[in-house]
PDB file of C-alpha atoms and ligand atoms in Angstrom:
ATOM      1  CA  UNK A   1     126.436  99.755  95.900  1.00  0.00           C
ATOM      2  CA  UNK A   2     124.874 100.299  99.280  1.00  0.00           C
ATOM      3  CA  UNK A   3     120.952 100.655  99.254  1.00  0.00           C
ATOM      4  CA  UNK A   4     121.276 104.289 100.093  1.00  0.00           C
ATOM      5  CA  UNK A   5     123.530 105.110  97.174  1.00  0.00           C
ATOM      6  CA  UNK A   6     120.702 103.903  94.738  1.00  0.00           C
ATOM      7  CA  UNK A   7     118.068 105.723  93.003  1.00  0.00           C
ATOM      8  CA  UNK A   8     114.633 104.993  95.012  1.00  0.00           C
ATOM      9  CA  UNK A   9     113.030 103.725  91.994  1.00  0.00           C
ATOM     10  CA  UNK A  10     116.010 101.093  91.336  1.00  0.00           C
ATOM     11  CA  UNK A  11     114.232  97.768  91.200  1.00  0.00           C
ATOM     12  CA  UNK A  12     115.823  96.098  94.205  1.00  0.00           C
ATOM     13  CA  UNK A  13     114.940  99.130  96.221  1.00  0.00           C
ATOM     14  CA  UNK A  14     111.456  99.848  94.895  1.00  0.00           C
ATOM     15  CA  UNK A  15     110.450  96.223  94.957  1.00  0.00           C
ATOM     16  CA  UNK A  16     111.381  95.774  98.755  1.00  0.00           C
ATOM     17  CA  UNK A  17     108.674  94.897 101.230  1.00  0.00           C
ATOM     18  CA  UNK A  18     109.550  96.490 104.335  1.00  0.00           C
ATOM     19  CA  UNK A  19     106.391  96.027 106.249  1.00  0.00           C
ATOM     20  CA  UNK A  20     106.513  96.655 110.134  1.00  0.00           C
ATOM     21  CA  UNK A  21     110.324  97.681 109.518  1.00  0.00           C
ATOM     22  CA  UNK A  22     111.254  94.167 108.545  1.00  0.00           C
ATOM     23  CA  UNK A  23     112.577  93.432 104.900  1.00  0.00           C
ATOM     24  CA  UNK A  24     110.548  90.441 103.950  1.00  0.00           C
ATOM     25  CA  UNK A  25     112.155  88.228 101.302  1.00  0.00           C
ATOM     26  CA  UNK A  26     110.925  85.944  98.828  1.00  0.00           C
ATOM     27  CA  UNK A  27     112.820  83.132  96.677  1.00  0.00           C
ATOM     28  CA  UNK A  28     113.121  84.660  93.198  1.00  0.00           C
ATOM     29  CA  UNK A  29     113.844  82.864  89.757  1.00  0.00           C
ATOM     30  CA  UNK A  30     113.940  84.258  86.174  1.00  0.00           C
ATOM     31  CA  UNK A  31     113.692  81.898  83.245  1.00  0.00           C
ATOM     32  CA  UNK A  32     114.520  83.751  80.035  1.00  0.00           C
ATOM     33  CA  UNK A  33     112.784  82.701  76.660  1.00  0.00           C
ATOM     34  CA  UNK A  34     113.166  83.785  73.254  1.00  0.00           C
ATOM     35  CA  UNK A  35     111.735  83.180  69.545  1.00  0.00           C
ATOM     36  CA  UNK A  36     114.426  85.008  67.857  1.00  0.00           C
ATOM     37  CA  UNK A  37     112.861  84.664  64.469  1.00  0.00           C
ATOM     38  CA  UNK A  38     109.653  86.519  65.672  1.00  0.00           C
ATOM     39  CA  UNK A  39     111.373  89.171  67.640  1.00  0.00           C
ATOM     40  CA  UNK A  40     110.149  87.647  70.895  1.00  0.00           C
ATOM     41  CA  UNK A  41     112.366  87.855  74.071  1.00  0.00           C
ATOM     42  CA  UNK A  42     111.223  87.883  77.691  1.00  0.00           C
ATOM     43  CA  UNK A  43     111.556  86.327  81.104  1.00  0.00           C
ATOM     44  CA  UNK A  44     109.238  84.279  83.132  1.00  0.00           C
ATOM     45  CA  UNK A  45     109.628  85.641  86.806  1.00  0.00           C
ATOM     46  CA  UNK A  46     108.722  83.241  89.680  1.00  0.00           C
ATOM     47  CA  UNK A  47     108.533  84.223  93.295  1.00  0.00           C
ATOM     48  CA  UNK A  48     108.044  81.700  95.961  1.00  0.00           C
ATOM     49  CA  UNK A  49     106.702  83.030  99.132  1.00  0.00           C
ATOM     50  CA  UNK A  50     105.227  81.421 102.345  1.00  0.00           C
ATOM     51  CA  UNK A  51     102.530  84.362 102.394  1.00  0.00           C
ATOM     52  CA  UNK A  52     101.178  85.695  99.136  1.00  0.00           C
ATOM     53  CA  UNK A  53     100.843  89.280 100.673  1.00  0.00           C
ATOM     54  CA  UNK A  54     104.722  89.596 100.665  1.00  0.00           C
ATOM     55  CA  UNK A  55     104.615  89.172  96.763  1.00  0.00           C
ATOM     56  CA  UNK A  56     101.667  91.353  96.424  1.00  0.00           C
ATOM     57  CA  UNK A  57     103.124  94.045  98.385  1.00  0.00           C
ATOM     58  CA  UNK A  58     106.245  93.776  96.188  1.00  0.00           C
ATOM     59  CA  UNK A  59     104.123  94.112  93.134  1.00  0.00           C
ATOM     60  CA  UNK A  60     102.295  97.163  94.469  1.00  0.00           C
ATOM     61  CA  UNK A  61     105.475  98.843  95.349  1.00  0.00           C
ATOM     62  CA  UNK A  62     106.999  98.325  92.120  1.00  0.00           C
ATOM     63  CA  UNK A  63     103.771  99.719  90.224  1.00  0.00           C
ATOM     64  CA  UNK A  64     103.219 102.497  92.501  1.00  0.00           C
ATOM     65  CA  UNK A  65     106.959 103.531  92.746  1.00  0.00           C
ATOM     66  CA  UNK A  66     107.577 103.480  88.950  1.00  0.00           C
ATOM     67  CA  UNK A  67     110.179 100.687  89.287  1.00  0.00           C
ATOM     68  CA  UNK A  68     112.848 101.411  86.907  1.00  0.00           C
ATOM     69  CA  UNK A  69     112.655  97.873  85.598  1.00  0.00           C
ATOM     70  CA  UNK A  70     109.180  98.742  84.087  1.00  0.00           C
ATOM     71  CA  UNK A  71     111.009 101.084  81.765  1.00  0.00           C
ATOM     72  CA  UNK A  72     112.818  98.315  80.040  1.00  0.00           C
ATOM     73  CA  UNK A  73     110.279  95.611  80.420  1.00  0.00           C
ATOM     74  CA  UNK A  74     106.357  95.089  79.785  1.00  0.00           C
ATOM     75  CA  UNK A  75     104.504  92.831  82.178  1.00  0.00           C
ATOM     76  CA  UNK A  76     102.246  90.580  80.040  1.00  0.00           C
ATOM     77  CA  UNK A  77     100.529  88.280  82.376  1.00  0.00           C
ATOM     78  CA  UNK A  78     100.692  86.635  85.874  1.00  0.00           C
ATOM     79  CA  UNK A  79      99.303  83.849  87.969  1.00  0.00           C
ATOM     80  CA  UNK A  80      99.187  82.735  91.605  1.00  0.00           C
ATOM     81  CA  UNK A  81      99.636  79.185  92.622  1.00  0.00           C
ATOM     82  CA  UNK A  82      99.143  77.382  95.969  1.00  0.00           C
ATOM     83  CA  UNK A  83     101.708  74.752  96.710  1.00  0.00           C
ATOM     84  CA  UNK A  84     100.620  72.685  99.673  1.00  0.00           C
ATOM     85  CA  UNK A  85     103.247  71.578 102.104  1.00  0.00           C
ATOM     86  CA  UNK A  86     104.227  67.951 102.703  1.00  0.00           C
ATOM     87  CA  UNK A  87     102.421  67.937 106.044  1.00  0.00           C
ATOM     88  CA  UNK A  88      99.281  69.454 104.523  1.00  0.00           C
ATOM     89  CA  UNK A  89      99.295  66.716 101.692  1.00  0.00           C
ATOM     90  CA  UNK A  90      99.784  64.077 104.417  1.00  0.00           C
ATOM     91  CA  UNK A  91      96.900  65.231 106.478  1.00  0.00           C
ATOM     92  CA  UNK A  92      94.617  65.279 103.184  1.00  0.00           C
ATOM     93  CA  UNK A  93      95.832  61.796 102.397  1.00  0.00           C
ATOM     94  CA  UNK A  94      95.082  60.732 106.011  1.00  0.00           C
ATOM     95  CA  UNK A  95      91.435  62.168 105.710  1.00  0.00           C
ATOM     96  CA  UNK A  96      91.706  64.542 108.586  1.00  0.00           C
ATOM     97  CA  UNK A  97      91.908  67.835 106.695  1.00  0.00           C
ATOM     98  CA  UNK A  98      88.576  67.439 104.934  1.00  0.00           C
ATOM     99  CA  UNK A  99      86.876  65.137 107.581  1.00  0.00           C
ATOM    100  CA  UNK A 100      83.270  65.636 106.117  1.00  0.00           C
ATOM    101  CA  UNK A 101      84.548  64.471 102.601  1.00  0.00           C
TER     102      UNK A 101
HETATM  103  C1  HEM B   1     111.399  90.218  84.558  1.00  0.00           C
HETATM  104  C2  HEM B   1     111.157  90.675  85.729  1.00  0.00           C
HETATM  105  C3  HEM B   1     112.396  90.594  86.753  1.00  0.00           C
HETATM  106  C4  HEM B   1     113.571  90.816  86.498  1.00  0.00           C
HETATM  107  C5  HEM B   1     114.391  90.594  85.242  1.00  0.00           C
HETATM  108  C6  HEM B   1     114.329  91.027  87.835  1.00  0.00           C
HETATM  109  C7  HEM B   1     115.556  90.992  88.222  1.00  0.00           C
HETATM  110  C8  HEM B   1     116.253  91.267  89.371  1.00  0.00           C
HETATM  111  C9  HEM B   1     117.484  91.620  89.688  1.00  0.00           C
HETATM  112  C10 HEM B   1     118.872  91.658  88.638  1.00  0.00           C
HETATM  113  C11 HEM B   1     117.730  92.010  91.034  1.00  0.00           C
HETATM  114  C12 HEM B   1     119.103  92.256  91.704  1.00  0.00           C
HETATM  115  C13 HEM B   1     119.631  90.942  92.380  1.00  0.00           C
HETATM  116  C14 HEM B   1     120.804  91.199  93.123  1.00  0.00           C
HETATM  117  O1  HEM B   1     120.956  92.504  93.413  1.00  0.00           O
HETATM  118  O2  HEM B   1     121.517  90.270  93.380  1.00  0.00           O
HETATM  119  C15 HEM B   1     116.247  91.857  91.655  1.00  0.00           C
HETATM  120  C16 HEM B   1     116.283  91.994  92.766  1.00  0.00           C
HETATM  121  C17 HEM B   1     114.987  92.053  93.624  1.00  0.00           C
HETATM  122  N1  HEM B   1     113.716  91.721  92.817  1.00  0.00           N
HETATM  123 FE1  HEM B   1     113.430  91.216  90.692  1.00  0.00          FE
HETATM  124  N2  HEM B   1     113.246  91.030  88.802  1.00  0.00           N
HETATM  125  C18 HEM B   1     112.041  90.827  88.238  1.00  0.00           C
HETATM  126  C19 HEM B   1     110.776  90.973  88.831  1.00  0.00           C
HETATM  127  C20 HEM B   1     110.535  90.909  90.064  1.00  0.00           C
HETATM  128  C21 HEM B   1     109.277  90.900  90.653  1.00  0.00           C
HETATM  129  C22 HEM B   1     107.968  90.837  89.825  1.00  0.00           C
HETATM  130  C23 HEM B   1     109.459  91.034  91.958  1.00  0.00           C
HETATM  131  C24 HEM B   1     108.446  90.921  93.106  1.00  0.00           C
HETATM  132  C25 HEM B   1     107.387  90.413  92.959  1.00  0.00           C
HETATM  133  C26 HEM B   1     110.945  91.030  92.242  1.00  0.00           C
HETATM  134  C27 HEM B   1     111.586  91.230  93.420  1.00  0.00           C
HETATM  135  C28 HEM B   1     112.680  91.568  93.789  1.00  0.00           C
HETATM  136  C29 HEM B   1     113.228  91.905  95.160  1.00  0.00           C
HETATM  137  C30 HEM B   1     112.521  91.967  96.366  1.00  0.00           C
HETATM  138  C31 HEM B   1     114.689  92.261  94.771  1.00  0.00           C
HETATM  139  C32 HEM B   1     115.598  92.475  96.038  1.00  0.00           C
HETATM  140  C33 HEM B   1     116.086  91.208  96.649  1.00  0.00           C
HETATM  141  C34 HEM B   1     117.173  91.608  97.691  1.00  0.00           C
HETATM  142  O3  HEM B   1     117.873  92.583  97.747  1.00  0.00           O
HETATM  143  O4  HEM B   1     117.191  90.727  98.689  1.00  0.00           O
HETATM  144  N3  HEM B   1     111.497  91.110  91.230  1.00  0.00           N
HETATM  145  N4  HEM B   1     115.492  91.566  90.526  1.00  0.00           N
END
């Protein structure tokens, strides 16, 4: 379906980050898990982005626009991690990122 055929709160419409009329993308992964004996099912969602603001805007959009995904799933928790680039790690190892240390 084209985007204009979907409901405005369809997940892949509501979550879009179109700041400054540019559709900003993130790399997305879902890892399902289950403990069937305990009635537990779910998925870990992981979003990789150069700038956390993109992911944050997507999350804000999902909650403020009643993303349809939230009718079927319950967010439990979340975390943000910083992954340094290879170049930054090299600079830290070379001692020129924290020169006072
Ligand atoms: C359990 C949680 C989630 C599930 C199961 C899920 C699943 C999906 C699915 C099936 C699509 C459609 C993919 C396609 O059309 O090929 C999608 C699209 C998308 N999701 Fe999620 N999602 C989840 C959470 C999130 C979260 C938390 C974010 C934002 C932080 C997010 C951002 C997006 C975006 C931006 C798209 C559109 C991608 C594009 O069209 O380029 N999703 N998601």
